[in-house]
Amino acid sequence: MSDTPESLSQADESALQQLRKEIDQLDTEILALISRRANCAMQVAEVKMKASGTSAVFYRPEREAQVLTSVMKRNPGPLGNEDMAKLFREIMSACLALEKPMEVAYLGPEGTFTQQAALKHFGQWVKTKPLPAIDEVFREVEAGACNYGVVPVENSSEGIVNHTLDTFITSNIKICGEVELRIHHHLLAGPNTKRDKISRIYSHQQSLAQCRKWLDAHMPHAERIAVNSNAEAAKRVQGEWNSAAIAGELAASLYDLEIVESKIEDSPDNSTRFLIIGSEQVGPSSEDKTSLVVSMRNEPGALYHLLKPFNEFGVDMTRLETRPSMTGNWTYVFFIDFSGHCDDEATIKVINAIRETAVDVKVLGSYPKGVL
């Protein structure tokens, strides 16, 4: 039986009309409240400009993290916590655009997972700028041409992004936040693609590796061609009849491609962590991480002296990576992530203790743990 006015009883139709009337009233109230919030945001901008002028900071990562965390804790349902937080993220993004439109650089071209991460973190109202290399994202932010940047730092199946870590060694940029993105790879075809004649598959090298088992099983004879990005792969397919691409939903939408097969990644929990980089130090949010890069002397017990303070002062280390130093052969630096903010008493003790034995300690930033 179809759900039409003709198929409903008089009592059901009356109840439906009453619910629609209530929804209309609620929509009016929501509209008024969002408008009030937007007006408050504009007043905040006026106060900040009056106090600090052109040096005023409008985006506060710790404040946004606190708001989103509070929304998820207070959410009464039936919408899920993450869904509710995403709605508030977009409201906050639109309101922030009224204060001051932000430009965010990311590893391009358009349609990459890095752009998708930027939009997830900042919302749809931010202006994104694609750049061809990770070090160019750093330079653009350091020069003040963009407010913030987004760069990949690690993938759950492929490991660390070495280029990002290496760039931090020579840069003065700070880490201002993090965002984790669940990576879903889709097989995409263009309007001219002959599905039974596909002889080549374009994608980024890591994406091809992450879909290897699916490709072996379903397209074993197709040539796998690695390109600079999944977005470039999607763009190439537009003009070819015998090729397909592996990329995400954003690339499919931007380049007008059809998803032939969805979620073809070998690991269903494949995720990539991205870092938000900027020029300002971020205040504490109550749920923070701190990142360091440490250069130790090449001597017995060096690693022990590096790790000991974390145990001694009860600080949770969440990641330790080693990279070759740029100052000499067979010397290394350590990248460390741990829970806490650099203003916390325990964190201060840990950093001071490491400095007693380290050649150099560089605080890359303290920032809110990813909320979404």
XYZ file of C-alpha atoms in Angstrom:
372
model
C 0.000 0.000 0.000
C 1.509 3.365 -1.013
C 1.947 6.145 1.552
C -0.314 8.728 -0.131
C -3.188 10.817 1.244
C -5.612 8.438 -0.523
C -4.195 5.378 1.268
C -4.244 6.912 4.781
C -7.192 6.806 7.109
C -8.731 10.093 8.188
C -7.144 9.736 11.641
C -3.693 9.006 10.176
C -3.977 11.938 7.774
C -4.894 14.235 10.650
C -1.920 13.017 12.697
C 0.411 13.484 9.703
C -0.761 17.033 9.140
C -0.226 17.838 12.826
C 3.341 16.465 12.711
C 4.112 18.503 9.582
C 2.766 21.605 11.297
C 5.046 20.923 14.283
C 8.050 20.403 11.980
C 7.331 23.726 10.233
C 7.206 25.470 13.611
C 10.476 23.842 14.709
C 12.149 24.833 11.427
C 11.126 28.445 12.065
C 12.622 28.302 15.557
C 15.850 26.678 14.291
C 16.166 29.357 11.602
C 15.777 32.117 14.186
C 18.345 30.529 16.526
C 20.941 30.031 13.765
C 20.462 33.663 12.724
C 20.976 34.778 16.337
C 24.167 32.713 16.489
C 25.413 34.268 13.244
C 24.771 37.753 14.630
C 26.756 36.858 17.754
C 29.630 35.682 15.551
C 29.648 39.018 13.730
C 29.743 40.842 17.067
C 32.665 38.657 18.161
C 34.513 39.735 15.012
C 33.878 43.405 15.820
C 35.206 42.988 19.377
C 38.322 41.168 18.152
C 39.033 43.749 15.450
C 38.634 46.582 17.949
C 41.018 44.911 20.408
C 43.666 43.519 18.030
C 43.114 45.072 14.599
C 44.539 43.150 11.657
C 46.375 40.750 14.004
C 43.087 39.433 15.433
C 42.771 35.612 15.487
C 39.288 34.483 14.476
C 39.664 30.708 14.296
C 40.382 29.062 17.641
C 40.880 25.283 17.256
C 40.642 24.638 20.992
C 37.321 26.512 21.219
C 35.802 24.576 18.308
C 36.964 21.276 19.788
C 35.367 22.173 23.131
C 32.056 23.080 21.453
C 31.917 19.891 19.357
C 32.874 17.699 22.318
C 30.157 19.341 24.399
C 27.580 18.804 21.625
C 28.401 15.083 21.477
C 28.230 14.720 25.278
C 24.881 16.535 25.554
C 23.261 15.034 22.464
C 19.896 13.499 23.497
C 19.400 11.574 20.215
C 17.944 10.068 18.123
C 20.640 11.469 15.783
C 24.043 9.930 16.468
C 26.736 11.953 18.221
C 28.913 12.246 15.125
C 25.972 13.245 12.916
C 24.973 15.944 15.381
C 28.545 17.220 15.634
C 28.774 17.410 11.831
C 25.668 19.604 11.737
C 27.200 21.945 14.302
C 30.501 21.925 12.392
C 28.740 23.373 9.336
C 26.906 25.995 11.409
C 30.214 27.020 12.973
C 31.895 27.060 9.558
C 29.243 29.373 8.118
C 29.402 31.680 11.154
C 33.202 31.822 11.033
C 32.996 32.829 7.364
C 30.976 35.855 8.493
C 33.763 36.817 10.915
C 36.562 36.337 8.387
C 36.658 33.976 5.379
C 39.572 31.556 5.734
C 41.754 30.072 3.030
C 43.215 26.628 3.633
C 45.990 25.107 1.520
C 46.042 21.368 0.929
C 47.900 18.731 -1.063
C 46.060 18.842 -4.395
C 44.772 18.692 -7.004
C 41.044 19.102 -6.410
C 39.287 15.931 -5.392
C 42.024 14.411 -3.194
C 41.392 12.846 0.185
C 43.391 15.730 1.677
C 40.796 18.199 0.368
C 38.095 15.955 1.790
C 39.884 16.060 5.165
C 40.127 19.861 4.984
C 36.378 20.159 4.410
C 35.648 17.673 7.193
C 37.720 19.682 9.660
C 36.839 23.252 8.629
C 33.400 22.756 7.078
C 32.086 23.558 3.618
C 32.350 27.346 4.042
C 36.131 27.470 4.020
C 37.992 28.328 0.814
C 40.428 25.567 -0.143
C 43.548 26.005 -2.268
C 45.200 22.987 -3.953
C 48.998 22.855 -4.105
C 51.152 20.250 -5.885
C 53.497 19.285 -3.025
C 53.555 19.002 0.774
C 56.462 21.436 1.183
C 54.534 24.023 -0.856
C 51.628 23.742 1.584
C 54.099 24.525 4.394
C 55.577 27.470 2.479
C 52.166 28.933 1.654
C 51.137 28.942 5.317
C 54.529 30.160 6.565
C 54.386 33.066 4.106
C 50.916 34.042 5.304
C 49.318 33.458 1.896
C 46.916 30.933 3.486
C 45.601 30.833 7.033
C 46.106 27.097 7.519
C 47.226 23.994 5.682
C 46.250 20.319 5.693
C 48.809 17.569 5.086
C 48.658 13.755 5.436
C 50.865 12.273 8.140
C 50.022 8.559 8.439
C 47.829 5.824 7.005
C 46.613 2.857 9.028
C 47.761 0.336 6.426
C 50.622 2.080 4.590
C 52.278 3.784 7.548
C 53.873 7.192 8.010
C 54.125 9.925 5.344
C 57.858 10.613 5.517
C 57.766 13.805 3.445
C 55.485 15.483 5.977
C 57.712 14.578 8.922
C 60.879 15.655 7.121
C 59.381 19.057 6.266
C 58.682 19.769 9.941
C 62.417 19.541 10.694
C 63.238 22.701 8.744
C 59.925 24.569 9.095
C 58.727 26.955 11.809
C 55.098 25.961 11.246
C 53.036 24.716 14.200
C 50.586 21.817 14.356
C 47.159 23.274 15.191
C 44.927 20.219 14.929
C 44.351 16.765 13.521
C 41.601 15.032 11.601
C 41.140 11.359 10.814
C 39.404 10.348 7.603
C 38.025 6.906 6.856
C 39.352 6.095 3.382
C 36.954 4.432 0.967
C 38.235 3.679 -2.525
C 35.813 3.380 -5.438
C 36.271 2.185 -9.011
C 35.236 5.098 -11.252
C 34.354 5.173 -14.952
C 33.646 8.044 -17.319
C 30.755 8.569 -19.732
C 32.829 7.157 -22.631
C 34.189 4.141 -20.751
C 33.405 0.744 -22.241
C 33.143 -1.305 -19.075
C 34.002 -4.644 -20.728
C 37.100 -3.154 -22.427
C 38.882 -1.621 -19.421
C 42.596 -2.329 -19.843
C 44.188 0.176 -17.454
C 43.519 1.400 -13.934
C 44.827 4.783 -12.791
C 45.383 5.700 -9.154
C 47.931 6.868 -6.621
C 50.536 4.245 -5.757
C 49.225 3.871 -2.189
C 45.631 3.449 -3.371
C 46.664 0.730 -5.816
C 48.427 -1.029 -2.945
C 45.388 -0.669 -0.677
C 43.132 -2.266 -3.327
C 45.557 -4.938 -4.529
C 43.506 -7.977 -3.467
C 40.321 -6.657 -5.080
C 42.158 -5.851 -8.302
C 43.808 -9.292 -8.345
C 40.409 -10.951 -7.994
C 38.273 -8.782 -10.296
C 40.593 -7.057 -12.812
C 43.771 -9.158 -12.927
C 44.606 -8.318 -16.556
C 44.202 -4.536 -16.343
C 47.436 -2.532 -16.262
C 47.843 -0.594 -13.010
C 49.271 2.865 -13.637
C 50.431 4.965 -10.675
C 49.895 8.731 -10.948
C 50.534 11.649 -8.598
C 47.066 11.626 -7.000
C 43.688 9.940 -7.156
C 42.223 13.191 -8.435
C 44.631 13.135 -11.386
C 43.555 9.543 -12.023
C 39.905 10.603 -12.122
C 40.701 13.477 -14.474
C 42.525 11.180 -16.925
C 39.565 8.810 -17.158
C 37.288 11.586 -18.401
C 38.738 11.456 -21.913
C 39.488 7.750 -22.290
C 37.247 4.843 -23.273
C 39.345 1.929 -21.994
C 40.370 3.107 -18.512
C 39.023 3.415 -14.987
C 40.262 5.155 -11.860
C 40.411 4.386 -8.167
C 39.465 7.449 -6.126
C 37.026 8.822 -3.558
C 33.512 10.213 -3.761
C 34.709 13.823 -3.954
C 36.761 13.075 -7.084
C 33.814 11.239 -8.649
C 31.591 14.270 -8.071
C 34.129 16.873 -9.250
C 35.015 15.045 -12.466
C 31.515 13.735 -13.234
C 32.392 10.048 -13.042
C 30.205 7.108 -12.088
C 31.031 4.798 -9.191
C 31.120 1.349 -10.809
C 32.201 -0.536 -7.675
C 32.237 1.012 -4.203
C 34.525 0.396 -1.216
C 37.033 -1.838 -2.952
C 39.806 -1.268 -0.374
C 41.270 -4.464 1.092
C 41.083 -3.213 4.674
C 37.601 -2.058 5.772
C 39.008 0.118 8.576
C 41.549 1.922 6.367
C 42.029 5.472 7.715
C 44.415 8.356 7.170
C 45.395 10.934 9.775
C 45.937 14.504 8.612
C 47.544 17.416 10.445
C 46.297 21.004 10.448
C 49.266 23.392 10.281
C 49.356 27.107 11.068
C 51.415 29.898 12.571
C 49.777 30.347 15.992
C 50.183 28.346 19.158
C 46.914 26.731 20.239
C 45.582 26.990 23.797
C 44.510 23.984 25.868
C 41.158 22.330 25.133
C 41.296 19.726 27.974
C 41.760 16.867 25.449
C 45.064 17.607 23.719
C 48.111 16.115 22.066
C 51.644 17.466 21.843
C 54.169 16.642 19.108
C 57.949 16.926 19.403
C 60.941 16.330 17.194
C 64.010 15.342 19.225
C 67.631 14.929 18.170
C 69.637 12.632 20.490
C 73.349 11.968 20.727
C 74.430 8.738 19.063
C 75.467 6.924 22.221
C 74.431 3.895 24.334
C 71.251 4.493 26.334
C 70.037 7.389 24.190
C 66.623 5.841 23.566
C 66.296 4.920 27.251
C 66.928 8.534 28.308
C 64.368 9.696 25.742
C 61.621 7.359 26.962
C 62.288 7.442 30.702
C 60.618 10.842 31.447
C 57.296 9.686 29.992
C 57.160 6.801 32.455
C 58.510 8.882 35.320
C 55.869 11.630 35.009
C 52.953 9.442 33.870
C 52.550 10.894 30.371
C 51.036 8.667 27.675
C 53.183 8.482 24.529
C 50.963 7.678 21.537
C 53.541 7.533 18.725
C 57.298 7.284 18.217
C 58.848 7.520 14.731
C 62.491 7.635 13.680
C 63.777 9.561 10.652
C 67.290 10.121 9.304
C 68.754 13.431 10.420
C 69.613 16.021 7.778
C 72.823 16.947 9.605
C 74.912 13.818 9.143
C 75.081 10.192 8.039
C 73.714 7.524 10.383
C 72.223 10.052 12.791
C 68.507 10.148 13.520
C 65.734 12.290 14.948
C 62.659 11.095 16.814
C 59.117 12.291 16.205
C 56.962 11.869 19.294
C 53.231 12.329 19.914
C 51.874 12.189 23.452
C 48.739 13.112 25.395
C 48.689 16.518 27.060
C 49.297 20.207 26.327
C 52.651 21.981 26.528
C 51.217 24.197 29.296
C 50.436 21.158 31.486
C 52.718 20.641 34.486
C 53.515 17.020 33.577
C 54.290 17.958 29.966
C 56.648 20.720 31.071
C 58.521 18.252 33.291
C 58.821 15.709 30.461
C 60.176 18.242 27.965
C 62.648 19.692 30.488
C 63.898 16.199 31.352
C 64.401 15.306 27.669
C 66.332 18.551 27.109
C 68.880 17.478 29.731
C 70.174 14.679 27.474
C 69.004 15.684 23.966
C 70.981 17.628 21.397
C 67.837 19.513 20.399
C 64.115 19.494 21.257
C 61.596 21.206 19.008
C 57.949 21.492 20.053
C 55.910 21.131 16.874
C 52.708 22.106 18.656
C 50.010 21.252 21.163
C 46.568 20.835 19.654
C 43.119 19.336 20.318
C 42.685 15.634 19.723
C 40.527 14.951 16.659
C 36.834 15.118 17.581
C 35.238 13.948 14.319
